[in-house]
Coordinates of C-alpha atoms in Angstrom, one line a residue:
M210 CA 32.2 -21.0 -5.4
K211 CA 34.5 -18.1 -4.2
K212 CA 36.7 -18.3 -7.0
M213 CA 33.6 -18.5 -9.2
I214 CA 32.2 -15.2 -7.6
L215 CA 35.7 -13.5 -7.8
R216 CA 36.3 -14.3 -11.5
G217 CA 32.9 -13.8 -12.5
T218 CA 32.7 -10.5 -11.2
R219 CA 36.0 -9.1 -12.5
G220 CA 35.1 -10.7 -15.8
I221 CA 31.8 -9.0 -16.0
V222 CA 33.5 -5.9 -15.6
L223 CA 36.3 -6.3 -18.0
W224 CA 34.3 -7.6 -20.8
L225 CA 31.6 -4.9 -20.4
S226 CA 34.4 -2.5 -20.6
L227 CA 35.8 -4.1 -23.6
L228 CA 32.4 -4.0 -25.5
F229 CA 31.6 -0.5 -24.3
F230 CA 35.0 0.8 -25.5
L231 CA 34.8 -1.1 -28.6
F232 CA 31.5 0.7 -29.4
L233 CA 33.0 4.1 -28.4
T234 CA 36.0 3.7 -30.6
A235 CA 34.2 2.6 -33.8
V236 CA 31.6 5.3 -33.5
S237 CA 34.2 8.0 -32.5
L238 CA 36.3 7.1 -35.7
V239 CA 33.3 7.2 -38.0
S240 CA 31.1 10.1 -36.6
T241 CA 31.0 13.0 -34.0
A242 CA 28.3 14.7 -32.2
Y243 CA 28.7 18.5 -32.0
F244 CA 27.0 21.9 -31.2
N245 CA 26.4 24.3 -34.0
Q246 CA 27.4 27.9 -32.6
S247 CA 24.1 29.5 -34.2
D248 CA 22.0 27.6 -31.8
F249 CA 24.4 27.4 -28.8
Y250 CA 21.6 28.5 -26.4
G251 CA 19.4 25.6 -27.5
E252 CA 21.9 23.3 -26.3
R253 CA 21.3 20.9 -29.5
P254 CA 23.6 18.6 -30.3
R255 CA 23.9 17.5 -34.1
Y256 CA 25.8 14.6 -35.7
R257 CA 28.1 14.4 -38.7
A258 CA 30.3 12.0 -40.3
D259 CA 34.2 12.2 -39.6
F260 CA 37.0 11.2 -41.9
V261 CA 37.9 7.6 -40.7
L262 CA 41.4 7.8 -42.4
F263 CA 42.3 11.0 -40.8
H264 CA 41.7 9.8 -37.4
L265 CA 43.3 6.5 -38.2
L266 CA 46.4 8.6 -39.5
F267 CA 46.4 10.7 -36.4
I268 CA 46.4 7.6 -34.1
F269 CA 49.1 5.9 -36.3
L270 CA 51.2 8.9 -36.0
I271 CA 51.1 9.0 -32.3
L272 CA 52.0 5.6 -31.9
A273 CA 54.9 5.9 -34.3
V274 CA 56.3 8.7 -32.2
L275 CA 55.6 6.6 -29.1
A276 CA 57.5 3.6 -30.6
F277 CA 60.3 5.8 -31.6
L278 CA 60.4 7.5 -28.0
N279 CA 60.1 3.7 -26.5
R280 CA 63.2 2.4 -28.7
R281 CA 65.2 5.5 -27.9
K282 CA 64.3 4.9 -24.2
I283 CA 63.5 8.5 -23.9
L284 CA 60.7 8.3 -21.7
E285 CA 62.6 6.1 -19.1
R286 CA 65.1 9.3 -19.0
I287 CA 62.2 11.8 -18.2
P288 CA 62.6 13.0 -14.6
V289 CA 59.0 12.2 -13.9
R290 CA 58.6 14.3 -10.6
A291 CA 59.8 17.3 -12.7
L292 CA 57.4 16.2 -15.4
A293 CA 54.7 16.1 -12.8
A294 CA 55.5 19.6 -11.4
G295 CA 55.5 21.4 -14.7
A296 CA 52.2 19.4 -15.8
V297 CA 50.5 20.9 -12.7
I298 CA 51.9 24.3 -12.8
F299 CA 51.0 24.5 -16.6
V300 CA 47.3 23.5 -16.1
I301 CA 46.6 25.8 -13.0
A302 CA 48.6 28.7 -14.9
A303 CA 46.7 28.2 -18.0
S304 CA 43.5 28.0 -16.1
I305 CA 43.8 31.1 -14.4
L306 CA 44.7 32.7 -17.6
W307 CA 41.6 31.6 -19.1
V308 CA 39.8 32.8 -16.1
R309 CA 41.5 36.3 -16.7
V310 CA 40.9 36.7 -20.4
S311 CA 37.3 34.7 -20.9
H312 CA 35.1 37.4 -19.2
T313 CA 32.3 34.8 -18.8
Y314 CA 29.5 35.1 -16.6
P315 CA 27.0 32.4 -15.0
E316 CA 23.7 31.6 -16.3
A317 CA 20.8 29.0 -15.4
D318 CA 21.6 26.8 -12.5
Q319 CA 25.0 28.4 -12.1
K320 CA 23.4 31.6 -11.6
A321 CA 20.9 30.5 -9.4
V322 CA 23.3 28.7 -7.1
S323 CA 25.6 31.8 -6.9
W324 CA 22.9 34.1 -6.1
V325 CA 21.4 32.2 -3.1
A326 CA 24.9 31.6 -1.8
Y327 CA 25.3 35.6 -1.9
L328 CA 22.0 36.0 -0.2
L329 CA 23.2 33.5 2.7
T330 CA 26.0 36.1 3.2
Q331 CA 23.3 38.7 4.0
N332 CA 21.5 36.0 6.1
N333 CA 18.5 36.1 3.8
F334 CA 17.0 32.4 3.5
L335 CA 14.2 33.4 0.9
F336 CA 15.3 30.6 -1.6
F337 CA 14.7 28.2 1.2
E338 CA 10.7 28.8 1.3
P339 CA 8.3 26.3 -0.1
E340 CA 8.5 25.9 -3.7
K341 CA 11.7 27.9 -3.8
Y342 CA 15.1 26.9 -5.5
M343 CA 16.6 24.9 -2.5
Q344 CA 13.5 23.1 -1.9
I345 CA 13.4 22.0 -5.6
Y346 CA 17.2 21.2 -5.7
P347 CA 18.4 20.5 -2.3
N348 CA 21.2 18.6 -3.9
Q349 CA 22.8 21.9 -4.7
L350 CA 23.5 22.5 -0.8
G351 CA 27.0 21.3 -0.9
L352 CA 27.9 23.6 -3.9
M353 CA 26.1 26.4 -2.3
A354 CA 28.0 26.0 1.1
I355 CA 31.4 26.5 -0.9
L356 CA 30.3 29.5 -2.5
E357 CA 28.9 31.1 0.6
V358 CA 32.1 30.4 2.3
L359 CA 33.9 31.8 -0.4
Y360 CA 31.9 34.9 -1.0
R361 CA 32.2 35.6 2.9
L362 CA 35.9 35.6 2.7
T363 CA 36.4 37.6 -0.5
G364 CA 33.4 39.8 -0.3
G365 CA 30.2 40.2 -2.5
E366 CA 29.2 37.7 -5.3
N367 CA 32.8 36.9 -6.4
W368 CA 32.7 34.4 -9.1
D369 CA 36.5 34.3 -9.8
A370 CA 37.1 33.1 -6.1
F371 CA 35.4 29.9 -7.1
R372 CA 37.0 29.7 -10.4
Y373 CA 40.5 30.2 -9.1
L374 CA 39.7 27.6 -6.5
T375 CA 38.6 25.3 -9.6
A376 CA 42.0 26.2 -11.1
L377 CA 43.8 24.7 -8.0
A378 CA 41.6 21.8 -8.3
N379 CA 42.5 21.2 -12.0
G380 CA 46.1 21.0 -10.9
A381 CA 44.9 18.6 -8.1
V382 CA 43.3 16.4 -10.6
V383 CA 46.4 16.1 -12.8
Y384 CA 48.6 15.3 -9.7
L385 CA 46.2 12.7 -8.6
L386 CA 46.1 11.1 -12.0
Y387 CA 49.6 10.7 -12.0
K388 CA 49.9 9.4 -8.5
I389 CA 46.9 6.9 -9.4
T390 CA 48.8 5.6 -12.5
N391 CA 51.8 5.2 -10.7
R392 CA 50.4 3.1 -7.9
Q393 CA 48.3 1.1 -10.2
F394 CA 50.6 0.5 -13.2
H395 CA 54.0 0.9 -11.7
S396 CA 55.5 2.3 -15.0
R397 CA 57.6 5.4 -15.5
K398 CA 56.3 5.4 -19.1
A399 CA 52.7 5.3 -17.8
D400 CA 53.3 8.1 -15.5
C401 CA 54.9 10.2 -18.1
L402 CA 52.2 9.9 -20.5
V403 CA 49.5 10.6 -18.4
L404 CA 50.9 13.8 -17.2
I405 CA 51.4 14.5 -20.8
G406 CA 47.9 13.6 -21.6
S407 CA 46.4 15.6 -18.9
A408 CA 48.2 18.8 -20.1
C409 CA 46.6 18.0 -23.7
C410 CA 43.4 17.6 -22.1
V411 CA 42.2 21.3 -23.0
Q412 CA 38.9 20.6 -21.8
I413 CA 40.0 20.7 -18.2
I414 CA 41.0 24.5 -18.9
F415 CA 38.0 25.6 -20.4
Y416 CA 35.9 24.1 -17.6
T417 CA 37.6 26.4 -15.2
T418 CA 35.1 29.2 -15.8
F419 CA 32.0 26.9 -14.9
L420 CA 30.6 27.4 -11.6
Y421 CA 29.2 23.8 -10.9
G422 CA 31.7 22.1 -9.1
I423 CA 32.5 19.6 -11.8
M424 CA 36.4 19.6 -11.5
L425 CA 36.2 20.4 -7.8
G426 CA 34.1 17.1 -6.9
L427 CA 36.4 15.2 -9.3
A428 CA 39.4 16.0 -7.4
F429 CA 37.9 15.0 -4.2
A430 CA 36.7 11.8 -5.7
L431 CA 40.0 11.0 -7.1
G432 CA 41.7 11.8 -3.8
A433 CA 39.4 9.4 -2.2
F434 CA 40.0 6.8 -4.7
Y435 CA 43.9 7.1 -4.1
A436 CA 43.4 7.1 -0.2
L437 CA 41.3 3.8 -0.7
L438 CA 44.2 2.4 -2.7
I439 CA 46.5 2.9 0.2
F440 CA 43.9 1.3 2.6
L441 CA 43.7 -1.7 0.5
E442 CA 47.6 -1.9 0.5
K443 CA 48.3 -1.1 4.4
E444 CA 44.8 -1.7 5.9
R445 CA 45.0 1.4 7.9
I446 CA 41.8 2.5 9.2
G447 CA 42.9 6.1 9.2
S448 CA 43.3 5.8 5.2
A449 CA 39.4 4.4 4.9
V450 CA 38.5 7.4 7.1
L451 CA 40.2 9.9 5.0
S452 CA 38.7 8.1 1.8
G453 CA 35.3 8.3 3.4
I454 CA 35.5 12.0 4.3
L455 CA 36.8 12.8 0.8
I456 CA 34.3 11.0 -1.2
G457 CA 31.8 12.6 1.1
I458 CA 32.8 15.9 0.2
S459 CA 32.8 14.9 -3.7
I460 CA 29.2 13.9 -3.3
L461 CA 28.2 17.1 -1.5
V462 CA 29.7 19.3 -4.2
K463 CA 28.1 17.0 -7.1
N464 CA 25.7 14.2 -6.5
N465 CA 26.8 12.3 -9.1
Y466 CA 30.0 11.3 -7.6
S467 CA 28.1 8.9 -5.7
I468 CA 28.8 6.5 -8.5
F469 CA 32.5 6.5 -7.3
L470 CA 31.1 5.6 -3.8
T471 CA 29.6 2.5 -5.2
A472 CA 32.5 1.4 -7.2
M473 CA 34.4 1.8 -3.9
V474 CA 31.8 -0.4 -1.9
I475 CA 31.9 -2.8 -4.8
L476 CA 36.0 -3.2 -4.9
L477 CA 35.9 -3.5 -0.9
L478 CA 33.4 -6.3 -1.1
W479 CA 35.4 -8.2 -3.7
K480 CA 38.6 -7.6 -1.7
A481 CA 36.7 -8.9 1.5
L482 CA 35.7 -11.9 -0.2
E483 CA 39.1 -12.6 -1.9
Q484 CA 41.0 -12.0 1.2
K485 CA 38.7 -12.9 3.9
S486 CA 39.3 -9.7 5.8
W487 CA 36.9 -8.2 7.9
R488 CA 38.8 -4.9 7.8
F489 CA 37.5 -4.3 4.2
L490 CA 33.8 -4.7 5.7
I491 CA 34.8 -2.0 8.3
G492 CA 36.0 0.0 5.3
I493 CA 32.9 0.0 3.7
L494 CA 31.0 1.0 7.0
I495 CA 33.3 4.0 7.4
L496 CA 32.7 5.0 3.7
L497 CA 29.0 4.9 4.1
L498 CA 28.9 6.4 7.5
A499 CA 31.3 9.3 6.5
S500 CA 29.3 10.0 3.2
A501 CA 25.9 9.9 4.8
G502 CA 27.2 12.0 8.0
L503 CA 28.7 14.8 5.9
S504 CA 25.5 15.1 4.0
R505 CA 23.1 15.0 6.9
G506 CA 25.4 17.2 8.9
L507 CA 25.4 19.9 6.2
T508 CA 21.5 19.7 5.6
A509 CA 21.0 20.2 9.6
F510 CA 23.2 23.1 9.8
Y511 CA 21.1 25.0 7.2
E512 CA 18.0 23.9 8.7
Q513 CA 18.9 25.4 12.0
R514 CA 20.2 28.5 10.5
S515 CA 17.1 29.1 8.3
G516 CA 14.6 27.7 10.6
M517 CA 13.3 25.9 7.5
E518 CA 13.2 22.0 6.8
I519 CA 14.8 21.2 3.7
G520 CA 13.0 18.6 1.8
S521 CA 14.0 15.9 -0.3
G522 CA 13.2 17.9 -3.5
M523 CA 12.1 16.4 -6.9
P524 CA 11.4 12.5 -6.7
K525 CA 14.1 10.7 -8.6
T526 CA 11.3 9.2 -11.0
L527 CA 11.0 12.5 -12.6
W528 CA 14.6 12.5 -13.9
I529 CA 14.3 9.0 -15.0
A530 CA 11.0 9.7 -16.8
M531 CA 12.4 12.7 -18.5
G532 CA 15.6 10.4 -19.5
M533 CA 13.0 8.2 -21.6
Q534 CA 11.5 11.1 -23.4
E535 CA 12.3 12.9 -26.7
G536 CA 12.8 16.9 -26.5
E537 CA 14.1 20.0 -28.2
R538 CA 17.8 19.4 -27.4
A539 CA 18.2 15.1 -27.9
E540 CA 16.9 12.1 -26.8
G541 CA 16.8 11.9 -22.9
W542 CA 18.2 15.5 -22.7
Y543 CA 16.8 18.2 -20.4
N544 CA 13.1 18.9 -21.6
E545 CA 11.7 20.9 -18.4
F546 CA 9.1 17.7 -17.7
N547 CA 10.7 17.2 -14.2
Y548 CA 10.7 20.6 -13.3
N549 CA 7.2 21.9 -14.7
T550 CA 5.5 18.6 -13.5
F551 CA 7.0 19.1 -9.9
L552 CA 6.0 22.9 -10.0
E553 CA 2.3 21.9 -11.3
T554 CA 1.8 19.4 -8.5
G555 CA 2.7 22.5 -5.9
C556 CA 5.9 20.5 -5.2
D557 CA 3.8 17.7 -4.0
A558 CA 6.6 14.6 -4.1
A559 CA 4.0 11.9 -4.1
E560 CA 1.8 13.3 -6.7
S561 CA 4.8 14.0 -9.2
D562 CA 6.2 10.7 -8.7
A563 CA 2.9 9.1 -9.7
I564 CA 2.9 11.2 -12.8
A565 CA 6.4 10.2 -13.5
R566 CA 5.7 6.6 -12.9
A567 CA 3.0 6.7 -15.3
S568 CA 5.4 8.5 -18.0
I569 CA 7.9 5.9 -17.6
A570 CA 5.3 3.1 -18.2
D571 CA 4.0 4.9 -21.4
S572 CA 7.7 5.0 -22.6
L573 CA 8.3 1.5 -21.6
E574 CA 5.3 0.5 -23.5
R575 CA 6.3 2.3 -26.7
F576 CA 10.0 0.8 -26.4
K577 CA 8.2 -2.6 -26.4
N578 CA 6.1 -2.1 -29.3
D579 CA 8.6 -0.6 -31.3
P580 CA 12.0 -1.9 -30.6
V581 CA 13.7 -0.2 -33.7
Y582 CA 12.7 3.2 -32.4
A583 CA 14.1 2.0 -28.7
L584 CA 17.4 1.0 -30.3
D585 CA 17.4 4.4 -32.1
F586 CA 16.3 6.3 -29.0
Y587 CA 19.3 4.8 -26.9
Y588 CA 21.8 5.0 -29.5
K589 CA 21.2 8.6 -29.9
K590 CA 21.0 9.1 -26.3
T591 CA 24.5 7.5 -25.8
V592 CA 26.4 9.0 -28.9
S593 CA 25.0 12.5 -28.1
Q594 CA 26.8 12.1 -24.6
W595 CA 29.6 9.8 -25.1
N596 CA 30.8 10.9 -28.7
E597 CA 30.7 14.6 -28.1
P598 CA 34.3 15.5 -27.9
T599 CA 34.2 18.9 -26.5
C600 CA 32.0 17.5 -23.3
E601 CA 30.5 21.0 -23.6
A602 CA 33.7 22.6 -22.6
L603 CA 33.3 25.5 -25.1
W604 CA 29.7 25.5 -24.7
V605 CA 30.0 26.3 -21.0
N606 CA 31.8 29.5 -22.1
Q607 CA 29.0 30.7 -24.0
F608 CA 27.7 33.7 -21.7
H609 CA 30.7 36.1 -21.9
S610 CA 30.7 40.0 -22.2
G611 CA 33.6 43.0 -22.6
E612 CA 36.3 43.5 -24.9
F613 CA 38.5 40.3 -26.0
S614 CA 41.7 39.7 -27.6
R615 CA 41.3 38.4 -31.2
I616 CA 42.6 35.0 -29.9
V617 CA 39.9 34.9 -27.3
Q618 CA 37.4 35.9 -29.8
S619 CA 38.3 33.2 -32.2
I620 CA 37.8 30.7 -29.6
Y621 CA 34.5 31.8 -29.0
D622 CA 33.3 32.1 -32.7
G623 CA 36.3 31.9 -35.4
K624 CA 38.6 29.5 -36.6
L625 CA 40.2 28.6 -33.3
Y626 CA 36.7 27.4 -32.3
T627 CA 37.0 24.8 -35.2
V628 CA 40.4 23.9 -34.7
L629 CA 39.7 23.3 -30.9
E630 CA 36.7 21.4 -31.6
E631 CA 38.5 19.0 -34.2
Y632 CA 41.4 18.8 -32.0
M633 CA 39.3 17.5 -29.2
N634 CA 37.5 15.0 -31.8
L635 CA 40.9 13.4 -32.6
F636 CA 42.1 13.3 -28.8
Q637 CA 38.8 11.5 -27.9
S638 CA 39.4 9.1 -30.7
L639 CA 42.9 8.4 -29.4
V640 CA 41.9 8.0 -25.7
Y641 CA 39.2 5.7 -26.7
A642 CA 41.2 3.5 -28.9
A643 CA 44.2 3.5 -26.3
V644 CA 41.7 2.3 -23.4
L645 CA 40.2 -0.4 -25.8
Y646 CA 43.6 -1.7 -26.7
A647 CA 45.0 -1.7 -23.0
L648 CA 42.0 -3.6 -22.1
W649 CA 42.2 -6.1 -24.7
R650 CA 46.0 -6.4 -24.6
C651 CA 46.3 -7.8 -21.3
R652 CA 42.9 -9.0 -20.5
K653 CA 44.1 -12.1 -18.7
D654 CA 46.3 -9.7 -16.3
W655 CA 44.0 -7.2 -15.1
T656 CA 43.3 -7.4 -11.4
M657 CA 39.9 -5.9 -9.5
E658 CA 41.9 -2.9 -8.5
Q659 CA 43.1 -1.9 -11.7
L660 CA 39.5 -2.2 -13.3
F661 CA 38.2 0.3 -10.9
L662 CA 38.3 3.2 -13.1
P663 CA 36.2 1.1 -15.8
L664 CA 33.8 0.0 -13.3
V665 CA 33.3 3.7 -12.7
I666 CA 33.0 4.4 -16.2
L667 CA 30.2 1.6 -16.5
G668 CA 28.2 3.1 -13.5
G669 CA 28.6 6.3 -15.3
F670 CA 27.2 5.1 -18.7
S671 CA 24.4 2.9 -16.9
F672 CA 23.3 5.8 -14.9
H673 CA 23.0 8.4 -17.6
T674 CA 21.3 5.8 -19.9
L675 CA 18.7 6.1 -17.2
W676 CA 19.0 9.6 -15.9
E677 CA 18.8 12.7 -17.7
A678 CA 21.4 12.9 -20.6
K679 CA 24.4 15.8 -21.1
S680 CA 27.5 15.4 -22.5
Q681 CA 28.7 17.8 -19.9
Y682 CA 28.0 15.0 -17.4
I683 CA 30.5 12.7 -19.2
F684 CA 33.4 14.9 -18.7
P685 CA 34.6 13.5 -15.4
Y686 CA 34.5 10.1 -16.8
F687 CA 36.6 11.0 -19.7
V688 CA 39.0 12.5 -17.6
C689 CA 39.3 9.3 -15.5
L690 CA 40.1 7.4 -18.8
L691 CA 43.5 9.0 -18.9
P692 CA 45.4 6.7 -16.7
W693 CA 44.4 3.6 -19.1
A694 CA 44.8 5.5 -22.1
A695 CA 48.6 5.9 -20.6
A696 CA 48.8 2.4 -19.7
G697 CA 50.1 0.9 -22.9
P698 CA 50.0 2.8 -26.2
W699 CA 53.7 2.8 -26.7
R700 CA 53.3 -0.9 -26.6
A701 CA 50.5 -0.7 -29.6
G702 CA 53.5 1.1 -31.6
E703 CA 55.8 -1.8 -31.1
D704 CA 53.3 -4.2 -32.2
L705 CA 52.5 -2.2 -35.1
L706 CA 56.1 -2.4 -36.1
N707 CA 56.4 -6.0 -35.6
L708 CA 53.4 -6.6 -37.8
A709 CA 55.0 -4.5 -40.5
A710 CA 58.1 -6.4 -40.0
G711 CA 56.1 -9.8 -40.2
R712 CA 56.6 -10.7 -36.6
G713 CA 53.3 -11.8 -34.9
V714 CA 51.8 -10.4 -31.8
R715 CA 50.4 -12.4 -28.9
T716 CA 47.5 -10.9 -26.8
G717 CA 46.2 -11.7 -23.4
D718 CA 49.3 -13.1 -22.0
S719 CA 53.1 -11.9 -21.4
Q720 CA 54.6 -15.2 -23.3
G721 CA 56.5 -14.2 -26.4
L722 CA 57.5 -10.7 -25.1
P723 CA 60.6 -9.7 -22.9
R724 CA 60.7 -12.3 -20.2
E725 CA 63.4 -10.8 -17.7
H726 CA 65.2 -7.7 -17.0
E727 CA 68.1 -6.7 -14.6
A728 CA 66.6 -5.7 -11.6
Q729 CA 66.2 -1.8 -11.5
L730 CA 64.7 0.5 -9.0
H731 CA 61.5 1.9 -9.9
P732 CA 60.7 5.6 -8.9
G733 CA 59.4 5.6 -5.5
G734 CA 61.7 2.7 -4.4
R735 CA 60.0 -0.5 -5.8
R736 CA 62.0 -2.8 -7.4
A737 CA 61.2 -3.8 -11.1
G738 CA 61.4 -7.1 -12.4
R739 CA 60.7 -8.1 -16.0
E740 CA 57.6 -6.8 -18.0
D741 CA 54.2 -7.8 -18.7
C742 CA 52.3 -7.9 -21.8
L743 CA 52.1 -3.9 -21.9
G744 CA 55.8 -3.5 -21.0
L745 CA 54.9 -2.5 -17.3
D746 CA 56.9 -3.4 -14.3
I747 CA 55.8 -6.7 -13.1
A748 CA 57.1 -9.2 -10.5
S749 CA 56.0 -12.7 -9.4
S750 CA 53.0 -13.3 -7.4
D751 CA 54.7 -16.8 -5.9
H752 CA 55.4 -16.2 -2.4
N753 CA 55.5 -19.7 -1.5
Q754 CA 59.1 -20.0 -2.9
E755 CA 62.0 -18.3 -4.4
M756 CA 62.7 -18.9 -7.9
E757 CA 66.2 -19.3 -9.5
G758 CA 67.0 -17.8 -12.7
G759 CA 63.3 -16.3 -13.5
E760 CA 59.6 -17.0 -12.7
D761 CA 57.1 -19.1 -13.5
P762 CA 54.7 -17.4 -16.4
S763 CA 51.7 -18.9 -15.0
R764 CA 52.3 -16.9 -11.9
A765 CA 53.0 -13.7 -13.3
F766 CA 50.4 -10.9 -12.9
F767 CA 50.1 -7.3 -14.1
G768 CA 51.4 -4.8 -11.3
H769 CA 52.1 -5.5 -7.8
L770 CA 49.1 -6.6 -5.6
P771 CA 48.4 -4.2 -2.7
G772 CA 50.3 -5.3 0.2
R773 CA 52.4 -7.9 -1.8
P774 CA 56.1 -7.2 -2.0
P775 CA 57.7 -8.0 -5.5
V776 CA 60.0 -10.8 -5.3
Q777 CA 63.5 -10.0 -6.5
I778 CA 64.7 -12.2 -9.6
R779 CA 67.9 -13.6 -8.7
R780 CA 70.6 -14.8 -11.5

């Protein structure tokens, strides 16, 4: 029963991820969702067909380059720590430069949260009154608190203070992606590729000017996952506490990072069942208490300061109801239903919830009576989010003023805009295809820890299928794909060369591929044995006996399981 649950859970995550990325890869190769600059403010995604051969040619070119680098062993000779420092410095510097030259200003929710934070520096709690912003959107409390602290430290409504903090968060994200890749895949090649890929993900840089906490929250969420990996390996309670604090801060900044917390709890439950360890259950308790405690503590702090109770805001059912409706933007995108309904009821949560439930019932009835319409609705809702390659990174910079250089002006509404949009389109197809290949190539080898990020992506897909849609919300998940996109594309290049030479390729196991290599020291002090089906360092999981002259293929596994040192191969 135990093995059935463990294998079943892992299998569900793996095969759902495979199906999802097969869909995304296919869709990204043949079509693209995009925004027309003429109706930028309307935020209306449109759709166009892609030139499939051009995308495939781009992917094959990248694979050929990686195969060349692999055969010349160039990636192995790159000093990874120097590359990591270079990538982090580049991203931070480019982010700060964009802040300096873009001259953007906040609008909509950005503007509202920033203004509330500034008023708080004057001890003005106007927007905490009934039917005002913070009573409608109490989920913005964490972001507002950070802005208030920055505004108090720097004086005035200093938008750039938060943007410079975001630039540092961008660097932290790049570094954490590298550390997570290193700990999960144990490969110098993957380490190099995730750093290069992060530096090439220009959306990260363009999001620096967005006063909404997306990158800041992601930095804390990735930090929480990295601390959790350490806890899984060493079972130190301190690592679980650190993970709980970091994920709690992440959720305060952006509530959507609750999906990370949910995935972390699922992983800990899986590990508790696998190893029959009560420490993992304690870890779950710590994560939940830390995140809930930080949230409640911040709310209590502002309630005490303002002298007003902060309510729960809009019922969640309003967002779900809106996510099942059409609108001026796209299927399931924001159409003001939730906001207008809540205000029309005088911010009465119970009455608003009843209206939302009635709307949900109407939508379900329509979907039931017209399955073709339902399929088309959710297809468009999905591709408008997951197949929009800019993730609104250019769209969030639409509000700008002042004098610009010709380069910046071209990024806003000239040829560089078109070039960047097409580059992001190709980059998205490459990432989706690389993740799909990595999942499929070693589908029998992946551990539940390694499937954590795909689990997060599945959670994000499920949530935004139900919730309000927006391609901006997908960006953190896209960034989380980079470790997986780096995990095995050079092996894909080798496989293509083998096919071209008439040699077959076996997937799903490590047979027919390099069996043993001289033990070599992996960066970080780990000993590497032979390579697995993606060419990543791998050791035997057999701890009951030492093996002479090699290892049993049936006991090979992908990467070192946390807490289990690799076995040295003896000649």
